[in-house]
Amino acid sequence: MKKNSDLDTFQWIGVSTRGKRLEGEMTGASIALVKAQLRKQGITPSKVKRKAKPLFGVRMQAITPKDIALVTRQIATMLMAGVPLIQSIEMIGSGSSNKSVSKLMETIADEVKAGQPLSQALRRHPRYFDDLYCDLVASGEQSGALDKIFDRVAIYKEKSEALKSKIKKAMFYPIAVLVIALIVTSILLIFVVPQFQDIFSGFGAELPAFTLMVIGISEFMQEYWWMMLIVIVAFGWAFKEAHLKSLKLRDATDRAILKLPVIGMILNKAAVARYARTLSTTFAAGVPLVDALDSAAGASGNAVYRYAILEIKAEVSSGNQMNWAMRNSKIFPDMVIQMVAIGEESGSLDSMLGKVATIYEQEVDDAVDGLSSLLEPMIMAVLGVLVGGLIIAMYLPIFQLGSVI
């Protein structure tokens, strides 16, 4: 079966059971399947043809995780308001400003109308709905509490996206400092320093060592800047490809990132928050703890925590308490372990894990805000040192000439 991104749009003309002429559009994998779908809806198709695509093609707007979080919240709200499932999905599709989301919702609605469970229809689109999402929906279908499950999934997706946004914000500032510093320094070395070099050539005196060093760097940059740019781009591309293909490199990168100052602390807190939020959501939805730990391992976002959670799963499967297994992993804070222990003893593990997630999500938020406040003056300091150093190097010969005169 074709993936959603490969489905075509067909224009159809048909007759209803009452003899009324109808026409419209429908997405599908083939003309035969579209005709079959129309017959299930009580329409006898007389003509079905593939819709012609524009000459230069119109690029469909991408479906982002934020779009999926919004769709999930809309479904949860409508189900809790008593709107039928299929009608909810169709209303969301028709009301979305993103044409790709509309097409996705239309496809899912058609599959549910054909008699498939919603969880099965969602599994046909793994690019947008992962195993955790589909498993939770399946548990909601089995328990008959789909509205409550969608509410939990919506909260989970919203919290996850908010956390991702904070992590991206935390990573952006250090990278911005380095990029800005590199660009400003390169401009000064390639375009500004040569102007001073022409002036110094007429001095007839020996230049200071610091000035000579800067001029040497400037000459190298003027001669080989293109080569340095190629090396940087090639290194970035090679690292990206190797990171995609090598599990060892990904694991080593994850371990190294957690050891970075400030950033590492934020990523550690974020991993704990994801672990607690995923476990809280899945366990509360009735998913067995061992299966919930599998989902938490996949959602942790870091190899160090993923392997640790899988070890916790193995110990829990052997009959050990989760708080004891977490303590043996030696990566979770004592407060988290103690709260999990209280949750296990009181029978409210999902609620306690939810509180842990809320605490650590707030700590990540505060840490990112603190990092932003810290890096703003740091950017000024780094640029000041670079620009000031170059200015001093260029003016030292002028100062020395003045003292000789």
PDB file of C-alpha atoms in Angstrom, residues 108-346:
ATOM      1  CA  ILE A 108      -7.577   8.684   8.179  1.00  0.00           C
ATOM      2  CA  ALA A 109     -11.313   9.435   8.171  1.00  0.00           C
ATOM      3  CA  ASP A 110     -11.762   7.328   5.014  1.00  0.00           C
ATOM      4  CA  GLU A 111      -9.877   4.409   6.597  1.00  0.00           C
ATOM      5  CA  VAL A 112     -11.965   4.589   9.788  1.00  0.00           C
ATOM      6  CA  LYS A 113     -15.172   4.742   7.708  1.00  0.00           C
ATOM      7  CA  ALA A 114     -14.003   1.579   5.940  1.00  0.00           C
ATOM      8  CA  GLY A 115     -14.149  -0.205   9.287  1.00  0.00           C
ATOM      9  CA  GLN A 116     -10.557   0.004  10.515  1.00  0.00           C
ATOM     10  CA  PRO A 117      -9.880   0.858  14.174  1.00  0.00           C
ATOM     11  CA  LEU A 118      -8.426   4.354  14.577  1.00  0.00           C
ATOM     12  CA  SER A 119      -5.179   2.979  16.018  1.00  0.00           C
ATOM     13  CA  GLN A 120      -4.714   0.799  12.922  1.00  0.00           C
ATOM     14  CA  ALA A 121      -5.438   3.739  10.620  1.00  0.00           C
ATOM     15  CA  LEU A 122      -2.847   5.825  12.479  1.00  0.00           C
ATOM     16  CA  ARG A 123      -0.232   3.060  12.187  1.00  0.00           C
ATOM     17  CA  ARG A 124      -0.385   3.481   8.410  1.00  0.00           C
ATOM     18  CA  HIS A 125       1.240   6.896   8.907  1.00  0.00           C
ATOM     19  CA  PRO A 126       4.305   6.180  11.110  1.00  0.00           C
ATOM     20  CA  ARG A 127       5.947   9.384   9.946  1.00  0.00           C
ATOM     21  CA  TYR A 128       3.451  11.340  12.029  1.00  0.00           C
ATOM     22  CA  PHE A 129       2.160   8.847  14.609  1.00  0.00           C
ATOM     23  CA  ASP A 130       4.823   6.780  16.378  1.00  0.00           C
ATOM     24  CA  ASP A 131       4.305   3.419  18.109  1.00  0.00           C
ATOM     25  CA  LEU A 132       3.765   5.059  21.499  1.00  0.00           C
ATOM     26  CA  TYR A 133       0.976   7.272  20.122  1.00  0.00           C
ATOM     27  CA  CYS A 134      -0.748   4.327  18.379  1.00  0.00           C
ATOM     28  CA  ASP A 135      -0.390   2.026  21.412  1.00  0.00           C
ATOM     29  CA  LEU A 136      -2.048   4.605  23.657  1.00  0.00           C
ATOM     30  CA  VAL A 137      -4.919   5.084  21.195  1.00  0.00           C
ATOM     31  CA  ALA A 138      -5.319   1.298  20.984  1.00  0.00           C
ATOM     32  CA  SER A 139      -5.535   1.074  24.786  1.00  0.00           C
ATOM     33  CA  GLY A 140      -8.195   3.801  24.716  1.00  0.00           C
ATOM     34  CA  GLU A 141     -10.209   1.867  22.140  1.00  0.00           C
ATOM     35  CA  GLN A 142     -10.033  -1.288  24.234  1.00  0.00           C
ATOM     36  CA  SER A 143     -11.021   0.471  27.462  1.00  0.00           C
ATOM     37  CA  GLY A 144     -13.757   2.566  25.846  1.00  0.00           C
ATOM     38  CA  ALA A 145     -12.200   5.775  27.179  1.00  0.00           C
ATOM     39  CA  LEU A 146     -10.811   7.200  23.944  1.00  0.00           C
ATOM     40  CA  ASP A 147     -11.616  10.783  24.955  1.00  0.00           C
ATOM     41  CA  LYS A 148      -9.579  10.526  28.171  1.00  0.00           C
ATOM     42  CA  ILE A 149      -6.711   8.813  26.361  1.00  0.00           C
ATOM     43  CA  PHE A 150      -6.599  11.522  23.696  1.00  0.00           C
ATOM     44  CA  ASP A 151      -6.552  14.131  26.465  1.00  0.00           C
ATOM     45  CA  ARG A 152      -3.535  12.398  28.042  1.00  0.00           C
ATOM     46  CA  VAL A 153      -1.814  12.038  24.685  1.00  0.00           C
ATOM     47  CA  ALA A 154      -2.471  15.720  23.928  1.00  0.00           C
ATOM     48  CA  ILE A 155      -0.914  16.763  27.234  1.00  0.00           C
ATOM     49  CA  TYR A 156       2.046  14.480  26.538  1.00  0.00           C
ATOM     50  CA  LYS A 157       2.596  15.868  23.019  1.00  0.00           C
ATOM     51  CA  GLU A 158       2.222  19.481  24.179  1.00  0.00           C
ATOM     52  CA  LYS A 159       4.704  18.989  27.020  1.00  0.00           C
ATOM     53  CA  SER A 160       7.123  17.152  24.731  1.00  0.00           C
ATOM     54  CA  GLU A 161       7.050  19.886  22.104  1.00  0.00           C
ATOM     55  CA  ALA A 162       7.493  22.592  24.744  1.00  0.00           C
ATOM     56  CA  LEU A 163      10.507  20.714  26.114  1.00  0.00           C
ATOM     57  CA  LYS A 164      12.009  20.300  22.632  1.00  0.00           C
ATOM     58  CA  SER A 165      11.585  24.018  22.038  1.00  0.00           C
ATOM     59  CA  LYS A 166      13.457  24.811  25.247  1.00  0.00           C
ATOM     60  CA  ILE A 167      16.304  22.444  24.350  1.00  0.00           C
ATOM     61  CA  LYS A 168      16.644  24.014  20.891  1.00  0.00           C
ATOM     62  CA  LYS A 169      16.722  27.431  22.520  1.00  0.00           C
ATOM     63  CA  ALA A 170      19.450  26.284  24.917  1.00  0.00           C
ATOM     64  CA  MET A 171      21.563  24.893  22.051  1.00  0.00           C
ATOM     65  CA  PHE A 172      21.015  27.911  19.816  1.00  0.00           C
ATOM     66  CA  TYR A 173      22.797  30.513  21.932  1.00  0.00           C
ATOM     67  CA  PRO A 174      26.252  28.866  22.169  1.00  0.00           C
ATOM     68  CA  ILE A 175      26.170  28.110  18.449  1.00  0.00           C
ATOM     69  CA  ALA A 176      25.121  31.707  17.745  1.00  0.00           C
ATOM     70  CA  VAL A 177      28.077  33.011  19.776  1.00  0.00           C
ATOM     71  CA  LEU A 178      30.554  30.890  17.801  1.00  0.00           C
ATOM     72  CA  VAL A 179      29.056  31.698  14.403  1.00  0.00           C
ATOM     73  CA  ILE A 180      28.868  35.448  15.040  1.00  0.00           C
ATOM     74  CA  ALA A 181      32.417  35.497  16.406  1.00  0.00           C
ATOM     75  CA  LEU A 182      33.690  33.541  13.377  1.00  0.00           C
ATOM     76  CA  ILE A 183      31.922  35.791  10.853  1.00  0.00           C
ATOM     77  CA  VAL A 184      33.025  39.067  12.475  1.00  0.00           C
ATOM     78  CA  THR A 185      36.633  37.901  12.858  1.00  0.00           C
ATOM     79  CA  SER A 186      36.773  36.655   9.258  1.00  0.00           C
ATOM     80  CA  ILE A 187      35.447  39.967   7.905  1.00  0.00           C
ATOM     81  CA  LEU A 188      38.014  41.936   9.880  1.00  0.00           C
ATOM     82  CA  LEU A 189      40.907  39.683   8.833  1.00  0.00           C
ATOM     83  CA  ILE A 190      39.992  39.568   5.138  1.00  0.00           C
ATOM     84  CA  PHE A 191      38.834  43.155   4.514  1.00  0.00           C
ATOM     85  CA  VAL A 192      40.003  45.452   7.348  1.00  0.00           C
ATOM     86  CA  VAL A 193      43.501  44.239   8.278  1.00  0.00           C
ATOM     87  CA  PRO A 194      44.827  44.536   4.653  1.00  0.00           C
ATOM     88  CA  GLN A 195      43.993  48.272   4.719  1.00  0.00           C
ATOM     89  CA  PHE A 196      46.252  48.745   7.740  1.00  0.00           C
ATOM     90  CA  GLN A 197      48.885  46.500   6.142  1.00  0.00           C
ATOM     91  CA  ASP A 198      49.189  48.943   3.228  1.00  0.00           C
ATOM     92  CA  ILE A 199      49.755  51.776   5.709  1.00  0.00           C
ATOM     93  CA  PHE A 200      52.406  49.801   7.637  1.00  0.00           C
ATOM     94  CA  SER A 201      54.373  49.029   4.465  1.00  0.00           C
ATOM     95  CA  GLY A 202      55.505  52.677   4.319  1.00  0.00           C
ATOM     96  CA  PHE A 203      56.687  52.871   7.925  1.00  0.00           C
ATOM     97  CA  GLY A 204      60.129  51.375   7.270  1.00  0.00           C
ATOM     98  CA  ALA A 205      60.249  50.085  10.874  1.00  0.00           C
ATOM     99  CA  GLU A 206      59.926  46.651  12.423  1.00  0.00           C
ATOM    100  CA  LEU A 207      56.347  45.836  13.423  1.00  0.00           C
ATOM    101  CA  PRO A 208      55.401  44.409  16.850  1.00  0.00           C
ATOM    102  CA  ALA A 209      55.156  40.596  17.109  1.00  0.00           C
ATOM    103  CA  PHE A 210      51.430  40.714  17.876  1.00  0.00           C
ATOM    104  CA  THR A 211      50.781  42.802  14.753  1.00  0.00           C
ATOM    105  CA  LEU A 212      52.913  40.491  12.604  1.00  0.00           C
ATOM    106  CA  MET A 213      50.960  37.485  13.891  1.00  0.00           C
ATOM    107  CA  VAL A 214      47.619  39.097  13.005  1.00  0.00           C
ATOM    108  CA  ILE A 215      48.902  40.112   9.553  1.00  0.00           C
ATOM    109  CA  GLY A 216      50.101  36.531   8.971  1.00  0.00           C
ATOM    110  CA  ILE A 217      46.676  35.160   9.877  1.00  0.00           C
ATOM    111  CA  SER A 218      45.065  37.783   7.622  1.00  0.00           C
ATOM    112  CA  GLU A 219      47.269  36.815   4.650  1.00  0.00           C
ATOM    113  CA  PHE A 220      46.436  33.148   5.191  1.00  0.00           C
ATOM    114  CA  MET A 221      42.704  33.937   5.338  1.00  0.00           C
ATOM    115  CA  GLN A 222      42.884  36.038   2.160  1.00  0.00           C
ATOM    116  CA  GLU A 223      44.672  33.255   0.322  1.00  0.00           C
ATOM    117  CA  TYR A 224      42.861  30.192   1.603  1.00  0.00           C
ATOM    118  CA  TRP A 225      39.453  31.353   2.907  1.00  0.00           C
ATOM    119  CA  TRP A 226      37.707  29.299   0.236  1.00  0.00           C
ATOM    120  CA  MET A 227      39.642  26.197   1.277  1.00  0.00           C
ATOM    121  CA  MET A 228      38.707  26.721   4.942  1.00  0.00           C
ATOM    122  CA  LEU A 229      35.055  27.121   3.954  1.00  0.00           C
ATOM    123  CA  ILE A 230      35.183  23.871   1.954  1.00  0.00           C
ATOM    124  CA  VAL A 231      36.819  22.049   4.881  1.00  0.00           C
ATOM    125  CA  ILE A 232      34.149  23.287   7.328  1.00  0.00           C
ATOM    126  CA  VAL A 233      31.276  22.324   5.011  1.00  0.00           C
ATOM    127  CA  ALA A 234      32.868  18.943   4.184  1.00  0.00           C
ATOM    128  CA  PHE A 235      33.471  18.180   7.865  1.00  0.00           C
ATOM    129  CA  GLY A 236      29.886  19.097   8.737  1.00  0.00           C
ATOM    130  CA  TRP A 237      28.493  16.908   5.957  1.00  0.00           C
ATOM    131  CA  ALA A 238      30.805  13.970   6.805  1.00  0.00           C
ATOM    132  CA  PHE A 239      29.932  14.157  10.502  1.00  0.00           C
ATOM    133  CA  LYS A 240      26.213  14.265   9.704  1.00  0.00           C
ATOM    134  CA  GLU A 241      26.449  11.202   7.440  1.00  0.00           C
ATOM    135  CA  ALA A 242      28.593   9.294   9.931  1.00  0.00           C
ATOM    136  CA  HIS A 243      26.221  10.238  12.745  1.00  0.00           C
ATOM    137  CA  LEU A 244      23.284   8.802  10.786  1.00  0.00           C
ATOM    138  CA  LYS A 245      25.061   5.538   9.927  1.00  0.00           C
ATOM    139  CA  SER A 246      27.188   4.824  13.018  1.00  0.00           C
ATOM    140  CA  LEU A 247      25.501   3.828  16.283  1.00  0.00           C
ATOM    141  CA  LYS A 248      28.828   4.060  18.118  1.00  0.00           C
ATOM    142  CA  LEU A 249      29.321   7.669  17.005  1.00  0.00           C
ATOM    143  CA  ARG A 250      25.769   8.599  18.051  1.00  0.00           C
ATOM    144  CA  ASP A 251      26.270   7.028  21.457  1.00  0.00           C
ATOM    145  CA  ALA A 252      29.648   8.731  21.912  1.00  0.00           C
ATOM    146  CA  THR A 253      28.129  12.079  20.884  1.00  0.00           C
ATOM    147  CA  ASP A 254      25.269  11.644  23.374  1.00  0.00           C
ATOM    148  CA  ARG A 255      27.715  10.858  26.178  1.00  0.00           C
ATOM    149  CA  ALA A 256      29.913  13.835  25.300  1.00  0.00           C
ATOM    150  CA  ILE A 257      26.992  16.273  25.144  1.00  0.00           C
ATOM    151  CA  LEU A 258      25.865  15.342  28.650  1.00  0.00           C
ATOM    152  CA  LYS A 259      29.321  16.344  29.975  1.00  0.00           C
ATOM    153  CA  LEU A 260      29.244  19.855  28.500  1.00  0.00           C
ATOM    154  CA  PRO A 261      29.094  22.682  31.056  1.00  0.00           C
ATOM    155  CA  VAL A 262      25.619  24.178  31.548  1.00  0.00           C
ATOM    156  CA  ILE A 263      24.241  22.545  28.370  1.00  0.00           C
ATOM    157  CA  GLY A 264      24.886  19.071  29.786  1.00  0.00           C
ATOM    158  CA  MET A 265      22.967  19.929  32.950  1.00  0.00           C
ATOM    159  CA  ILE A 266      19.978  21.120  30.908  1.00  0.00           C
ATOM    160  CA  LEU A 267      20.007  17.986  28.733  1.00  0.00           C
ATOM    161  CA  ASN A 268      20.194  15.729  31.808  1.00  0.00           C
ATOM    162  CA  LYS A 269      17.146  17.421  33.334  1.00  0.00           C
ATOM    163  CA  ALA A 270      15.310  17.229  30.006  1.00  0.00           C
ATOM    164  CA  ALA A 271      15.992  13.480  29.724  1.00  0.00           C
ATOM    165  CA  VAL A 272      14.644  12.906  33.246  1.00  0.00           C
ATOM    166  CA  ALA A 273      11.556  14.995  32.416  1.00  0.00           C
ATOM    167  CA  ARG A 274      10.900  12.995  29.218  1.00  0.00           C
ATOM    168  CA  TYR A 275      11.368   9.704  31.078  1.00  0.00           C
ATOM    169  CA  ALA A 276       8.924  10.687  33.823  1.00  0.00           C
ATOM    170  CA  ARG A 277       6.359  12.223  31.448  1.00  0.00           C
ATOM    171  CA  THR A 278       6.340   9.191  29.115  1.00  0.00           C
ATOM    172  CA  LEU A 279       6.034   6.704  31.989  1.00  0.00           C
ATOM    173  CA  SER A 280       3.294   8.757  33.642  1.00  0.00           C
ATOM    174  CA  THR A 281       1.251   8.954  30.441  1.00  0.00           C
ATOM    175  CA  THR A 282       1.625   5.316  29.392  1.00  0.00           C
ATOM    176  CA  PHE A 283       1.200   3.803  32.866  1.00  0.00           C
ATOM    177  CA  ALA A 284      -1.912   5.903  33.537  1.00  0.00           C
ATOM    178  CA  ALA A 285      -3.351   4.725  30.202  1.00  0.00           C
ATOM    179  CA  GLY A 286      -3.186   1.125  31.406  1.00  0.00           C
ATOM    180  CA  VAL A 287      -0.018   0.099  29.557  1.00  0.00           C
ATOM    181  CA  PRO A 288       1.970  -2.495  31.593  1.00  0.00           C
ATOM    182  CA  LEU A 289       5.032  -1.030  33.320  1.00  0.00           C
ATOM    183  CA  VAL A 290       7.511  -3.160  31.340  1.00  0.00           C
ATOM    184  CA  ASP A 291       6.018  -1.985  28.023  1.00  0.00           C
ATOM    185  CA  ALA A 292       5.866   1.583  29.358  1.00  0.00           C
ATOM    186  CA  LEU A 293       9.609   1.422  30.107  1.00  0.00           C
ATOM    187  CA  ASP A 294      10.215   0.384  26.491  1.00  0.00           C
ATOM    188  CA  SER A 295       8.376   3.510  25.338  1.00  0.00           C
ATOM    189  CA  ALA A 296      10.274   5.672  27.857  1.00  0.00           C
ATOM    190  CA  ALA A 297      13.595   4.326  26.583  1.00  0.00           C
ATOM    191  CA  GLY A 298      12.688   5.295  23.030  1.00  0.00           C
ATOM    192  CA  ALA A 299      11.498   8.749  24.099  1.00  0.00           C
ATOM    193  CA  SER A 300      14.486   9.564  26.343  1.00  0.00           C
ATOM    194  CA  GLY A 301      16.370  11.289  23.527  1.00  0.00           C
ATOM    195  CA  ASN A 302      19.826  10.235  24.721  1.00  0.00           C
ATOM    196  CA  ALA A 303      21.738   6.954  24.450  1.00  0.00           C
ATOM    197  CA  VAL A 304      22.986   7.103  28.062  1.00  0.00           C
ATOM    198  CA  TYR A 305      19.439   7.238  29.405  1.00  0.00           C
ATOM    199  CA  ARG A 306      18.105   4.815  26.794  1.00  0.00           C
ATOM    200  CA  TYR A 307      20.515   2.066  27.847  1.00  0.00           C
ATOM    201  CA  ALA A 308      19.932   2.805  31.528  1.00  0.00           C
ATOM    202  CA  ILE A 309      16.138   2.573  31.108  1.00  0.00           C
ATOM    203  CA  LEU A 310      16.469  -0.718  29.232  1.00  0.00           C
ATOM    204  CA  GLU A 311      18.527  -2.066  32.162  1.00  0.00           C
ATOM    205  CA  ILE A 312      15.800  -0.843  34.527  1.00  0.00           C
ATOM    206  CA  LYS A 313      13.245  -2.673  32.376  1.00  0.00           C
ATOM    207  CA  ALA A 314      15.266  -5.905  32.635  1.00  0.00           C
ATOM    208  CA  GLU A 315      15.434  -5.624  36.437  1.00  0.00           C
ATOM    209  CA  VAL A 316      11.727  -4.781  36.731  1.00  0.00           C
ATOM    210  CA  SER A 317      10.947  -7.801  34.532  1.00  0.00           C
ATOM    211  CA  SER A 318      12.922  -9.894  37.023  1.00  0.00           C
ATOM    212  CA  GLY A 319      10.667  -8.752  39.857  1.00  0.00           C
ATOM    213  CA  ASN A 320      12.677  -5.878  41.330  1.00  0.00           C
ATOM    214  CA  GLN A 321      11.082  -2.578  42.273  1.00  0.00           C
ATOM    215  CA  MET A 322      11.598   0.255  39.815  1.00  0.00           C
ATOM    216  CA  ASN A 323      13.072   2.656  42.378  1.00  0.00           C
ATOM    217  CA  TRP A 324      15.700   0.055  43.298  1.00  0.00           C
ATOM    218  CA  ALA A 325      16.564  -0.499  39.621  1.00  0.00           C
ATOM    219  CA  MET A 326      16.783   3.269  39.076  1.00  0.00           C
ATOM    220  CA  ARG A 327      19.180   3.600  41.996  1.00  0.00           C
ATOM    221  CA  ASN A 328      21.414   0.906  40.492  1.00  0.00           C
ATOM    222  CA  SER A 329      21.581   2.827  37.195  1.00  0.00           C
ATOM    223  CA  LYS A 330      23.331   5.707  39.041  1.00  0.00           C
ATOM    224  CA  ILE A 331      22.125   8.383  36.642  1.00  0.00           C
ATOM    225  CA  PHE A 332      18.839   9.467  38.245  1.00  0.00           C
ATOM    226  CA  PRO A 333      18.796  12.108  41.030  1.00  0.00           C
ATOM    227  CA  ASP A 334      17.962  10.936  44.556  1.00  0.00           C
ATOM    228  CA  MET A 335      14.817  13.067  44.656  1.00  0.00           C
ATOM    229  CA  VAL A 336      13.417  11.304  41.586  1.00  0.00           C
ATOM    230  CA  ILE A 337      14.195   7.869  43.029  1.00  0.00           C
ATOM    231  CA  GLN A 338      12.556   8.752  46.354  1.00  0.00           C
ATOM    232  CA  MET A 339       9.413  10.090  44.673  1.00  0.00           C
ATOM    233  CA  VAL A 340       9.168   6.926  42.551  1.00  0.00           C
ATOM    234  CA  ALA A 341       9.560   4.816  45.709  1.00  0.00           C
ATOM    235  CA  ILE A 342       6.715   6.738  47.387  1.00  0.00           C
ATOM    236  CA  GLY A 343       4.589   6.298  44.262  1.00  0.00           C
ATOM    237  CA  GLU A 344       5.181   2.539  44.224  1.00  0.00           C
ATOM    238  CA  GLU A 345       4.372   2.186  47.923  1.00  0.00           C
ATOM    239  CA  SER A 346       1.205   4.309  47.699  1.00  0.00           C
TER     240      SER A 346
END
